[in-house]
PDB file of C-alpha atoms in Angstrom:
ATOM      1  CA  SER A  11       0.134  -0.026  -0.006  1.00 51.00           C
ATOM      2  CA  GLU A  12       1.005   3.338  -0.511  1.00 67.00           C
ATOM      3  CA  ASN A  13       2.066   5.738   2.416  1.00 72.00           C
ATOM      4  CA  GLU A  14       0.044   8.936   2.081  1.00 77.00           C
ATOM      5  CA  VAL A  15       1.569  12.165   3.307  1.00 70.00           C
ATOM      6  CA  PHE A  16      -0.431  15.219   4.786  1.00 64.00           C
ATOM      7  CA  ALA A  17       1.236  18.462   5.413  1.00 68.00           C
ATOM      8  CA  VAL A  18      -0.695  20.950   8.229  1.00 66.00           C
ATOM      9  CA  LYS A  19       0.029  24.297   8.728  1.00 62.00           C
ATOM     10  CA  CYS A  20       0.670  24.970  12.509  1.00 63.00           C
ATOM     11  CA  ALA A  21       0.327  28.043  14.284  1.00 58.00           C
ATOM     12  CA  LYS A  22       3.129  30.090  14.532  1.00 64.00           C
ATOM     13  CA  ARG A  23       3.371  33.590  15.953  1.00 61.00           C
ATOM     14  CA  GLY A  24       2.802  35.929  13.281  1.00 60.00           C
ATOM     15  CA  ASN A  25       0.896  33.809  10.717  1.00 64.00           C
ATOM     16  CA  ASP A  26      -2.777  33.409   9.510  1.00 68.00           C
ATOM     17  CA  VAL A  27      -3.363  30.036  11.749  1.00 63.00           C
ATOM     18  CA  TYR A  28      -2.123  31.922  14.883  1.00 65.00           C
ATOM     19  CA  ARG A  29      -4.247  34.799  14.070  1.00 69.00           C
ATOM     20  CA  SER A  30      -7.285  32.682  13.291  1.00 71.00           C
ATOM     21  CA  ARG A  31      -6.855  30.975  16.798  1.00 70.00           C
ATOM     22  CA  VAL A  32      -6.611  34.391  18.275  1.00 68.00           C
ATOM     23  CA  SER A  33      -9.599  35.835  16.555  1.00 69.00           C
ATOM     24  CA  ARG A  34     -12.046  32.965  17.702  1.00 70.00           C
ATOM     25  CA  ARG A  35     -11.014  33.350  21.015  1.00 68.00           C
ATOM     26  CA  PHE A  36     -12.111  36.893  21.347  1.00 64.00           C
ATOM     27  CA  ALA A  37     -15.173  36.268  19.293  1.00 65.00           C
ATOM     28  CA  GLY A  38     -16.485  33.892  22.117  1.00 64.00           C
ATOM     29  CA  LEU A  39     -15.875  36.767  24.804  1.00 65.00           C
ATOM     30  CA  CYS A  40     -17.541  39.285  22.500  1.00 64.00           C
ATOM     31  CA  SER A  41     -20.300  37.290  22.047  1.00 64.00           C
ATOM     32  CA  ARG A  42     -20.921  36.520  25.516  1.00 65.00           C
ATOM     33  CA  ALA A  43     -20.700  40.139  26.406  1.00 65.00           C
ATOM     34  CA  GLU A  44     -23.304  41.746  23.656  1.00 64.00           C
ATOM     35  CA  ASP A  45     -26.138  42.347  26.575  1.00 64.00           C
ATOM     36  CA  LEU A  46     -23.712  43.290  28.946  1.00 77.00           C
ATOM     37  CA  VAL A  47     -24.006  47.048  29.518  1.00 84.00           C
ATOM     38  CA  PHE A  48     -22.959  48.627  33.088  1.00 89.00           C
ATOM     39  CA  PHE A  49     -24.745  52.283  31.885  1.00 91.00           C
ATOM     40  CA  ASN A  50     -25.871  54.465  29.143  1.00 90.00           C
ATOM     41  CA  PRO A  51     -23.419  57.009  27.855  1.00 90.00           C
ATOM     42  CA  LYS A  52     -26.161  59.441  26.803  1.00 89.00           C
ATOM     43  CA  ASP A  53     -28.053  58.942  30.224  1.00 87.00           C
ATOM     44  CA  ARG A  54     -27.530  61.840  32.287  1.00 84.00           C
ATOM     45  CA  GLY A  55     -27.050  61.135  36.186  1.00 86.00           C
ATOM     46  CA  ALA A  56     -24.888  59.101  38.223  1.00 89.00           C
ATOM     47  CA  LYS A  57     -23.277  56.019  36.558  1.00 93.00           C
ATOM     48  CA  ARG A  58     -21.365  53.156  37.766  1.00 94.00           C
ATOM     49  CA  THR A  59     -19.361  50.257  36.273  1.00 94.00           C
ATOM     50  CA  ARG A  60     -17.871  47.307  37.262  1.00 92.00           C
ATOM     51  CA  ALA A  61     -15.087  46.819  34.026  1.00 92.00           C
ATOM     52  CA  LEU A  62     -12.184  49.327  33.379  1.00 95.00           C
ATOM     53  CA  TRP A  63     -10.102  50.056  30.585  1.00 94.00           C
ATOM     54  CA  VAL A  64      -6.548  50.289  31.798  1.00 96.00           C
ATOM     55  CA  THR A  65      -3.110  51.165  29.955  1.00 95.00           C
ATOM     56  CA  LEU A  66      -0.077  50.934  31.986  1.00 97.00           C
ATOM     57  CA  THR A  67       3.224  52.511  30.427  1.00 97.00           C
ATOM     58  CA  ASN A  68       7.114  52.537  30.946  1.00 96.00           C
ATOM     59  CA  ASP A  69       9.111  55.524  32.262  1.00 95.00           C
ATOM     60  CA  THR A  70      12.209  55.246  29.804  1.00 95.00           C
ATOM     61  CA  LYS A  71      14.161  57.058  32.645  1.00 95.00           C
ATOM     62  CA  ARG A  72      13.557  53.744  34.914  1.00 94.00           C
ATOM     63  CA  CYS A  73      15.520  51.421  32.974  1.00 95.00           C
ATOM     64  CA  SER A  74      16.320  50.397  29.332  1.00 95.00           C
ATOM     65  CA  PHE A  75      13.499  48.884  27.025  1.00 91.00           C
ATOM     66  CA  GLY A  76      15.383  45.342  27.552  1.00 94.00           C
ATOM     67  CA  GLU A  77      14.904  45.139  30.887  1.00 96.00           C
ATOM     68  CA  ALA A  78      11.217  46.945  30.902  1.00 96.00           C
ATOM     69  CA  TRP A  79      10.387  43.704  28.554  1.00 96.00           C
ATOM     70  CA  ARG A  80      12.092  41.392  30.669  1.00 96.00           C
ATOM     71  CA  ASN A  81      10.302  42.790  33.950  1.00 96.00           C
ATOM     72  CA  VAL A  82       6.840  43.577  32.060  1.00 96.00           C
ATOM     73  CA  GLY A  83       5.312  40.193  33.421  1.00 94.00           C
ATOM     74  CA  VAL A  84       6.684  40.288  36.940  1.00 96.00           C
ATOM     75  CA  GLU A  85       5.555  43.973  37.387  1.00 97.00           C
ATOM     76  CA  PHE A  86       2.401  43.577  36.196  1.00 96.00           C
ATOM     77  CA  ASN A  87       1.503  40.516  38.409  1.00 95.00           C
ATOM     78  CA  ARG A  88       2.637  42.925  40.980  1.00 97.00           C
ATOM     79  CA  PHE A  89      -0.012  45.503  39.964  1.00 97.00           C
ATOM     80  CA  MET A  90      -2.806  43.133  39.831  1.00 96.00           C
ATOM     81  CA  ALA A  91      -2.084  41.526  43.437  1.00 97.00           C
ATOM     82  CA  TYR A  92      -1.994  45.483  44.622  1.00 98.00           C
ATOM     83  CA  VAL A  93      -5.315  45.994  42.750  1.00 97.00           C
ATOM     84  CA  ARG A  94      -7.039  42.811  44.388  1.00 95.00           C
ATOM     85  CA  LYS A  95      -5.909  44.031  47.593  1.00 97.00           C
ATOM     86  CA  LYS A  96      -7.506  47.328  46.916  1.00 97.00           C
ATOM     87  CA  PHE A  97     -10.791  46.395  45.587  1.00 97.00           C
ATOM     88  CA  GLY A  98     -11.227  42.457  45.986  1.00 95.00           C
ATOM     89  CA  ASN A  99     -11.368  39.768  43.253  1.00 91.00           C
ATOM     90  CA  VAL A 100     -10.698  41.051  39.726  1.00 92.00           C
ATOM     91  CA  SER A 101     -10.120  39.170  36.500  1.00 88.00           C
ATOM     92  CA  CYS A 102      -8.082  40.783  33.594  1.00 89.00           C
ATOM     93  CA  CYS A 103      -7.599  40.329  29.820  1.00 87.00           C
ATOM     94  CA  ARG A 104      -4.556  42.078  28.907  1.00 89.00           C
ATOM     95  CA  VAL A 105      -2.377  42.673  25.709  1.00 88.00           C
ATOM     96  CA  PHE A 106       1.132  43.889  25.086  1.00 90.00           C
ATOM     97  CA  GLU A 107       2.412  46.584  22.889  1.00 89.00           C
ATOM     98  CA  SER A 108       5.495  48.104  22.158  1.00 89.00           C
ATOM     99  CA  PHE A 109       5.877  51.875  21.523  1.00 89.00           C
ATOM    100  CA  GLU A 110       7.968  53.028  18.532  1.00 88.00           C
ATOM    101  CA  ASN A 111      10.907  53.680  20.994  1.00 91.00           C
ATOM    102  CA  GLY A 112      10.698  49.885  21.961  1.00 91.00           C
ATOM    103  CA  TYR A 113       9.327  50.201  25.452  1.00 95.00           C
ATOM    104  CA  PRO A 114       6.366  48.154  26.526  1.00 94.00           C
ATOM    105  CA  HIS A 115       3.211  48.945  27.490  1.00 93.00           C
ATOM    106  CA  ILE A 116       0.008  47.157  28.468  1.00 94.00           C
ATOM    107  CA  HIS A 117      -3.737  47.188  27.778  1.00 91.00           C
ATOM    108  CA  CYS A 118      -5.845  45.494  30.041  1.00 91.00           C
ATOM    109  CA  ILE A 119      -9.594  44.991  30.584  1.00 91.00           C
ATOM    110  CA  LEU A 120     -10.161  44.477  34.386  1.00 94.00           C
ATOM    111  CA  LEU A 121     -13.142  43.031  35.169  1.00 90.00           C
ATOM    112  CA  PHE A 122     -14.530  43.226  38.961  1.00 92.00           C
ATOM    113  CA  GLU A 123     -16.527  40.695  40.703  1.00 87.00           C
ATOM    114  CA  SER A 124     -17.946  42.979  43.209  1.00 89.00           C
ATOM    115  CA  THR A 125     -16.566  46.377  43.216  1.00 95.00           C
ATOM    116  CA  TRP A 126     -18.603  49.294  41.328  1.00 95.00           C
ATOM    117  CA  PHE A 127     -16.674  52.258  40.302  1.00 97.00           C
ATOM    118  CA  SER A 128     -18.648  55.593  40.052  1.00 96.00           C
ATOM    119  CA  VAL A 129     -17.884  57.360  36.526  1.00 95.00           C
ATOM    120  CA  PHE A 130     -17.795  60.761  35.305  1.00 94.00           C
ATOM    121  CA  ARG A 131     -16.984  62.220  31.959  1.00 93.00           C
ATOM    122  CA  ASP A 132     -14.031  64.304  31.769  1.00 92.00           C
ATOM    123  CA  THR A 133     -13.584  67.539  29.228  1.00 92.00           C
ATOM    124  CA  LYS A 134     -12.615  65.526  26.220  1.00 92.00           C
ATOM    125  CA  GLY A 135     -15.684  63.261  26.651  1.00 90.00           C
ATOM    126  CA  GLN A 136     -13.687  60.058  28.123  1.00 92.00           C
ATOM    127  CA  PHE A 137     -15.515  58.273  31.102  1.00 94.00           C
ATOM    128  CA  ARG A 138     -13.275  58.511  34.170  1.00 96.00           C
ATOM    129  CA  VAL A 139     -13.370  56.983  37.481  1.00 96.00           C
ATOM    130  CA  HIS A 140     -13.053  58.684  41.013  1.00 93.00           C
ATOM    131  CA  SER A 141     -10.526  55.859  42.157  1.00 94.00           C
ATOM    132  CA  LYS A 142      -8.248  56.466  39.209  1.00 95.00           C
ATOM    133  CA  LYS A 143      -5.103  57.746  41.972  1.00 96.00           C
ATOM    134  CA  VAL A 144      -5.595  54.580  44.197  1.00 97.00           C
ATOM    135  CA  ILE A 145      -5.308  52.440  41.086  1.00 97.00           C
ATOM    136  CA  ALA A 146      -2.280  54.536  39.759  1.00 97.00           C
ATOM    137  CA  SER A 147      -0.850  53.965  43.002  1.00 97.00           C
ATOM    138  CA  GLY A 148       0.082  50.157  42.332  1.00 97.00           C
ATOM    139  CA  TRP A 149       2.491  51.236  39.184  1.00 98.00           C
ATOM    140  CA  HIS A 150       5.474  52.745  38.786  1.00 96.00           C
ATOM    141  CA  SER A 151       4.661  54.731  35.705  1.00 97.00           C
ATOM    142  CA  ASN A 152       2.003  56.788  34.037  1.00 97.00           C
ATOM    143  CA  ILE A 153      -1.503  55.172  33.924  1.00 97.00           C
ATOM    144  CA  ASP A 154      -4.561  55.794  32.155  1.00 96.00           C
ATOM    145  CA  VAL A 155      -7.619  54.373  33.311  1.00 97.00           C
ATOM    146  CA  LYS A 156     -11.063  54.777  31.670  1.00 95.00           C
ATOM    147  CA  GLY A 157     -14.639  53.434  32.882  1.00 95.00           C
ATOM    148  CA  MET A 158     -16.336  51.227  30.375  1.00 93.00           C
ATOM    149  CA  HIS A 159     -20.049  51.169  29.747  1.00 91.00           C
ATOM    150  CA  SER A 160     -20.004  47.962  28.107  1.00 86.00           C
ATOM    151  CA  LEU A 161     -17.604  45.105  27.901  1.00 81.00           C
ATOM    152  CA  ALA A 162     -18.626  43.753  24.518  1.00 76.00           C
ATOM    153  CA  GLY A 163     -17.059  47.220  22.791  1.00 75.00           C
ATOM    154  CA  GLY A 164     -13.807  46.951  24.954  1.00 77.00           C
ATOM    155  CA  PHE A 165     -13.407  43.245  23.691  1.00 75.00           C
ATOM    156  CA  SER A 166     -14.085  44.263  20.156  1.00 73.00           C
ATOM    157  CA  TYR A 167     -11.181  47.038  20.582  1.00 73.00           C
ATOM    158  CA  GLN A 168      -8.946  45.009  22.205  1.00 74.00           C
ATOM    159  CA  LYS A 169      -9.448  42.329  19.631  1.00 70.00           C
ATOM    160  CA  LYS A 170      -9.050  44.496  16.452  1.00 70.00           C
ATOM    161  CA  TYR A 171      -5.946  45.959  18.078  1.00 63.00           C
ATOM    162  CA  LEU A 172      -4.431  42.644  18.799  1.00 66.00           C
ATOM    163  CA  LEU A 173      -5.047  41.333  15.340  1.00 66.00           C
ATOM    164  CA  LYS A 174      -3.245  44.243  13.665  1.00 65.00           C
ATOM    165  CA  ASN A 175      -0.169  43.274  16.081  1.00 60.00           C
ATOM    166  CA  ILE A 176       0.065  39.473  15.437  1.00 57.00           C
ATOM    167  CA  ASP A 177      -0.365  39.545  11.748  1.00 60.00           C
ATOM    168  CA  ALA A 178       3.117  39.780  10.293  1.00 56.00           C
ATOM    169  CA  GLU A 179       1.909  40.637   6.560  1.00 60.00           C
ATOM    170  CA  LYS A 180      -0.347  43.024   7.173  1.00 60.00           C
ATOM    171  CA  ALA A 181       1.689  44.825  10.535  1.00 59.00           C
ATOM    172  CA  ASP A 182       3.002  48.180  10.511  1.00 68.00           C
ATOM    173  CA  SER A 183       6.483  49.217  11.777  1.00 72.00           C
ATOM    174  CA  LYS A 184       5.016  49.408  15.483  1.00 77.00           C
ATOM    175  CA  ALA A 185       3.048  46.141  14.909  1.00 78.00           C
ATOM    176  CA  LEU A 186       6.238  44.200  13.681  1.00 82.00           C
ATOM    177  CA  LYS A 187       7.964  45.599  16.681  1.00 86.00           C
ATOM    178  CA  THR A 188       5.664  44.399  18.940  1.00 86.00           C
ATOM    179  CA  LEU A 189       5.731  40.956  17.308  1.00 83.00           C
ATOM    180  CA  ALA A 190       9.465  40.712  17.435  1.00 86.00           C
ATOM    181  CA  LEU A 191      10.052  42.050  21.107  1.00 90.00           C
ATOM    182  CA  CYS A 192       7.410  39.399  22.219  1.00 87.00           C
ATOM    183  CA  TRP A 193       9.100  36.460  20.282  1.00 86.00           C
ATOM    184  CA  ALA A 194      12.574  37.854  21.476  1.00 92.00           C
ATOM    185  CA  TYR A 195      11.580  38.217  25.278  1.00 93.00           C
ATOM    186  CA  ARG A 196       9.422  34.759  25.238  1.00 91.00           C
ATOM    187  CA  LYS A 197       6.252  37.128  26.414  1.00 89.00           C
ATOM    188  CA  ARG A 198       2.453  35.828  25.171  1.00 83.00           C
ATOM    189  CA  ALA A 199       0.944  38.969  23.151  1.00 78.00           C
ATOM    190  CA  PHE A 200      -2.079  38.454  25.388  1.00 80.00           C
ATOM    191  CA  SER A 201      -3.486  36.663  28.101  1.00 83.00           C
ATOM    192  CA  VAL A 202      -7.101  35.935  29.670  1.00 80.00           C
ATOM    193  CA  SER A 203      -6.965  35.133  33.403  1.00 79.00           C
ATOM    194  CA  GLY A 204      -8.805  31.611  34.115  1.00 65.00           C
ATOM    195  CA  ARG A 205     -11.651  33.268  36.280  1.00 70.00           C
ATOM    196  CA  PHE A 206     -12.557  35.771  33.282  1.00 70.00           C
ATOM    197  CA  ARG A 207     -15.175  33.588  31.728  1.00 69.00           C
ATOM    198  CA  GLN A 208     -16.583  32.411  35.022  1.00 70.00           C
ATOM    199  CA  LEU A 209     -17.179  35.720  36.189  1.00 65.00           C
ATOM    200  CA  LEU A 210     -18.454  37.103  32.767  1.00 66.00           C
ATOM    201  CA  SER A 211     -20.937  34.545  33.045  1.00 65.00           C
ATOM    202  CA  ASP A 212     -21.891  35.211  36.734  1.00 69.00           C
ATOM    203  CA  LEU A 213     -22.008  38.915  35.817  1.00 65.00           C
ATOM    204  CA  ILE A 214     -24.252  38.213  32.654  1.00 59.00           C
ATOM    205  CA  ARG A 215     -26.568  36.171  35.159  1.00 64.00           C
ATOM    206  CA  ASP A 216     -26.941  38.439  38.091  1.00 64.00           C
ATOM    207  CA  MET A 217     -27.705  41.825  35.860  1.00 60.00           C
ATOM    208  CA  HIS A 218     -30.146  39.833  33.923  1.00 50.00           C
ATOM    209  CA  ASN A 219     -31.791  38.934  37.133  1.00 53.00           C
ATOM    210  CA  SER A 220     -31.442  42.548  38.748  1.00 50.00           C
ATOM    211  CA  ASN A 221     -34.392  45.013  39.223  1.00 44.00           C
TER     212      ASN A 221
END
Protein backbone atom coordinates (compact mmCIF):
# COMPACT_ATOMS: atom_id res chain seq x y z
CA SER A 1 0.00 0.00 0.00
CA GLU A 2 1.13 3.51 -0.68
CA ASN A 3 1.95 5.89 2.16
CA GLU A 4 0.07 9.15 2.18
CA VAL A 5 1.68 12.33 3.44
CA PHE A 6 -0.38 15.24 4.75
CA ALA A 7 1.06 18.68 5.39
CA VAL A 8 -0.69 20.74 8.05
CA LYS A 9 0.17 24.38 8.66
CA CYS A 10 0.78 24.94 12.38
CA ALA A 11 0.04 28.03 14.39
CA LYS A 12 3.10 30.24 14.70
CA ARG A 13 3.30 33.75 16.05
CA GLY A 14 2.64 36.10 13.14
CA ASN A 15 1.01 33.66 10.69
CA ASP A 16 -2.61 33.34 9.61
CA VAL A 17 -3.33 30.19 11.66
CA TYR A 18 -2.25 31.87 14.89
CA ARG A 19 -4.28 34.95 13.95
CA SER A 20 -7.36 32.80 13.31
CA ARG A 21 -7.06 31.11 16.72
CA VAL A 22 -6.76 34.44 18.52
CA SER A 23 -9.71 35.83 16.57
CA ARG A 24 -11.94 32.87 17.58
CA ARG A 25 -10.98 33.23 21.23
CA PHE A 26 -11.92 36.90 21.33
CA ALA A 27 -15.06 36.29 19.27
CA GLY A 28 -16.30 34.06 22.07
CA LEU A 29 -15.73 36.75 24.68
CA CYS A 30 -17.42 39.39 22.52
CA SER A 31 -20.51 37.28 21.87
CA ARG A 32 -20.99 36.43 25.55
CA ALA A 33 -20.78 40.09 26.53
CA GLU A 34 -23.08 41.55 23.86
CA ASP A 35 -25.94 42.27 26.25
CA LEU A 36 -23.77 43.31 29.18
CA VAL A 37 -24.07 47.09 29.56
CA PHE A 38 -23.20 48.87 32.80
CA PHE A 39 -24.58 52.29 31.90
CA ASN A 40 -25.94 54.27 28.97
CA PRO A 41 -23.40 56.93 27.90
CA LYS A 42 -26.25 59.21 26.81
CA ASP A 43 -28.02 59.17 30.18
CA ARG A 44 -27.55 61.98 32.63
CA GLY A 45 -27.01 61.48 36.32
CA ALA A 46 -24.87 59.01 38.28
CA LYS A 47 -23.16 56.19 36.41
CA ARG A 48 -21.31 53.13 37.70
CA THR A 49 -19.31 50.30 36.18
CA ARG A 50 -17.52 47.11 37.18
CA ALA A 51 -15.20 47.14 34.17
CA LEU A 52 -12.17 49.36 33.56
CA TRP A 53 -9.94 49.91 30.54
CA VAL A 54 -6.41 50.44 31.88
CA THR A 55 -3.21 51.33 30.02
CA LEU A 56 0.12 50.95 31.85
CA THR A 57 3.23 52.61 30.41
CA ASN A 58 6.95 52.47 31.22
CA ASP A 59 9.00 55.52 32.16
CA THR A 60 12.06 55.42 29.91
CA LYS A 61 14.20 56.92 32.71
CA ARG A 62 13.70 53.85 34.90
CA CYS A 63 15.58 51.32 32.82
CA SER A 64 16.46 50.17 29.31
CA PHE A 65 13.70 48.86 27.06
CA GLY A 66 15.28 45.39 27.28
CA GLU A 67 15.03 45.39 31.05
CA ALA A 68 11.49 46.74 30.81
CA TRP A 69 10.50 43.80 28.58
CA ARG A 70 12.20 41.26 30.81
CA ASN A 71 10.35 42.55 33.87
CA VAL A 72 7.00 43.50 32.36
CA GLY A 73 5.27 40.25 33.34
CA VAL A 74 6.47 40.29 36.95
CA GLU A 75 5.63 43.97 37.36
CA PHE A 76 2.17 43.46 35.90
CA ASN A 77 1.52 40.58 38.32
CA ARG A 78 2.51 42.87 41.20
CA PHE A 79 0.11 45.49 39.93
CA MET A 80 -2.72 42.97 39.76
CA ALA A 81 -1.93 41.78 43.31
CA TYR A 82 -2.15 45.39 44.47
CA VAL A 83 -5.49 45.95 42.70
CA ARG A 84 -6.94 42.78 44.24
CA LYS A 85 -5.78 43.86 47.69
CA LYS A 86 -7.52 47.23 47.29
CA PHE A 87 -10.70 46.21 45.44
CA GLY A 88 -11.19 42.47 45.87
CA ASN A 89 -11.38 39.78 43.20
CA VAL A 90 -10.79 40.94 39.65
CA SER A 91 -10.22 39.14 36.36
CA CYS A 92 -8.10 40.47 33.55
CA CYS A 93 -7.74 40.31 29.78
CA ARG A 94 -4.44 41.95 28.81
CA VAL A 95 -2.37 42.73 25.72
CA PHE A 96 1.27 43.82 25.37
CA GLU A 97 2.31 46.48 22.85
CA SER A 98 5.58 48.18 21.97
CA PHE A 99 5.97 51.92 21.58
CA GLU A 100 8.06 53.16 18.66
CA ASN A 101 10.98 53.51 21.09
CA GLY A 102 10.77 49.81 21.96
CA TYR A 103 9.38 50.18 25.49
CA PRO A 104 6.38 47.99 26.35
CA HIS A 105 3.02 49.15 27.55
CA ILE A 106 -0.01 47.13 28.56
CA HIS A 107 -3.68 47.45 27.62
CA CYS A 108 -6.01 45.52 29.89
CA ILE A 109 -9.68 45.08 30.67
CA LEU A 110 -10.26 44.63 34.39
CA LEU A 111 -13.56 43.02 35.36
CA PHE A 112 -14.31 43.27 39.08
CA GLU A 113 -16.34 40.66 40.92
CA SER A 114 -18.05 42.90 43.49
CA THR A 115 -16.63 46.44 43.23
CA TRP A 116 -18.52 49.20 41.42
CA PHE A 117 -16.76 52.41 40.37
CA SER A 118 -18.50 55.76 40.04
CA VAL A 119 -17.99 57.26 36.59
CA PHE A 120 -17.78 60.83 35.31
CA ARG A 121 -17.12 62.40 31.90
CA ASP A 122 -13.97 64.48 31.51
CA THR A 123 -13.51 67.58 29.34
CA LYS A 124 -12.64 65.40 26.32
CA GLY A 125 -15.76 63.28 26.67
CA GLN A 126 -13.94 60.26 28.08
CA PHE A 127 -15.44 58.32 30.98
CA ARG A 128 -13.19 58.34 34.04
CA VAL A 129 -13.41 56.89 37.55
CA HIS A 130 -12.86 58.71 40.86
CA SER A 131 -10.60 55.91 42.12
CA LYS A 132 -7.92 56.53 39.47
CA LYS A 133 -5.31 57.79 41.95
CA VAL A 134 -5.70 54.71 44.13
CA ILE A 135 -5.27 52.40 41.13
CA ALA A 136 -2.31 54.41 39.80
CA SER A 137 -0.47 54.04 43.11
CA GLY A 138 0.10 50.38 42.26
CA TRP A 139 2.14 51.13 39.12
CA HIS A 140 5.57 52.74 38.74
CA SER A 141 4.90 54.91 35.66
CA ASN A 142 2.07 56.73 33.93
CA ILE A 143 -1.30 55.01 33.90
CA ASP A 144 -4.56 55.77 32.11
CA VAL A 145 -7.89 54.49 33.48
CA LYS A 146 -11.26 54.64 31.74
CA GLY A 147 -14.65 53.44 32.91
CA MET A 148 -16.24 51.03 30.42
CA HIS A 149 -19.95 51.34 29.74
CA SER A 150 -20.01 47.87 28.10
CA LEU A 151 -17.68 44.90 27.81
CA ALA A 152 -18.51 43.99 24.23
CA GLY A 153 -17.12 47.27 22.93
CA GLY A 154 -13.92 46.83 24.94
CA PHE A 155 -13.36 43.28 23.70
CA SER A 156 -14.01 44.34 20.12
CA TYR A 157 -11.46 47.16 20.36
CA GLN A 158 -8.88 44.95 22.06
CA LYS A 159 -9.37 42.21 19.45
CA LYS A 160 -8.92 44.67 16.57
CA TYR A 161 -5.75 46.06 18.15
CA LEU A 162 -4.33 42.60 18.93
CA LEU A 163 -4.98 41.13 15.49
CA LYS A 164 -3.18 44.08 13.93
CA ASN A 165 -0.11 43.33 16.04
CA ILE A 166 0.09 39.58 15.36
CA ASP A 167 -0.42 39.58 11.60
CA ALA A 168 3.11 39.77 10.18
CA GLU A 169 1.87 40.28 6.61
CA LYS A 170 -0.29 43.32 7.41
CA ALA A 171 1.54 44.79 10.41
CA ASP A 172 2.96 48.31 10.34
CA SER A 173 6.38 49.15 11.84
CA LYS A 174 5.00 49.51 15.37
CA ALA A 175 3.11 46.22 15.16
CA LEU A 176 6.15 44.40 13.75
CA LYS A 177 8.21 45.74 16.64
CA THR A 178 5.64 44.38 19.09
CA LEU A 179 5.66 41.01 17.33
CA ALA A 180 9.46 40.82 17.32
CA LEU A 181 9.94 41.91 20.94
CA CYS A 182 7.28 39.55 22.29
CA TRP A 183 9.11 36.75 20.47
CA ALA A 184 12.59 37.88 21.55
CA TYR A 185 11.64 38.15 25.23
CA ARG A 186 9.30 35.14 25.15
CA LYS A 187 6.19 37.06 26.14
CA ARG A 188 2.65 36.01 25.32
CA ALA A 189 1.07 38.77 23.26
CA PHE A 190 -2.14 38.44 25.26
CA SER A 191 -3.63 36.52 28.15
CA VAL A 192 -7.06 35.97 29.69
CA SER A 193 -7.18 35.07 33.38
CA GLY A 194 -8.76 31.74 34.20
CA ARG A 195 -11.65 33.24 36.15
CA PHE A 196 -12.57 35.74 33.44
CA ARG A 197 -15.11 33.61 31.58
CA GLN A 198 -16.75 32.38 34.79
CA LEU A 199 -16.97 35.90 36.20
CA LEU A 200 -18.38 37.12 32.90
CA SER A 201 -21.09 34.44 33.00
CA ASP A 202 -21.91 35.20 36.64
CA LEU A 203 -22.13 38.93 35.92
CA ILE A 204 -24.41 38.41 32.92
CA ARG A 205 -26.73 36.22 35.01
CA ASP A 206 -26.73 38.63 37.97
CA MET A 207 -27.48 41.67 35.84
CA HIS A 208 -30.22 39.88 33.90
CA ASN A 209 -31.87 38.91 37.19
CA SER A 210 -31.48 42.38 38.69
CA ASN A 211 -34.37 44.71 39.36
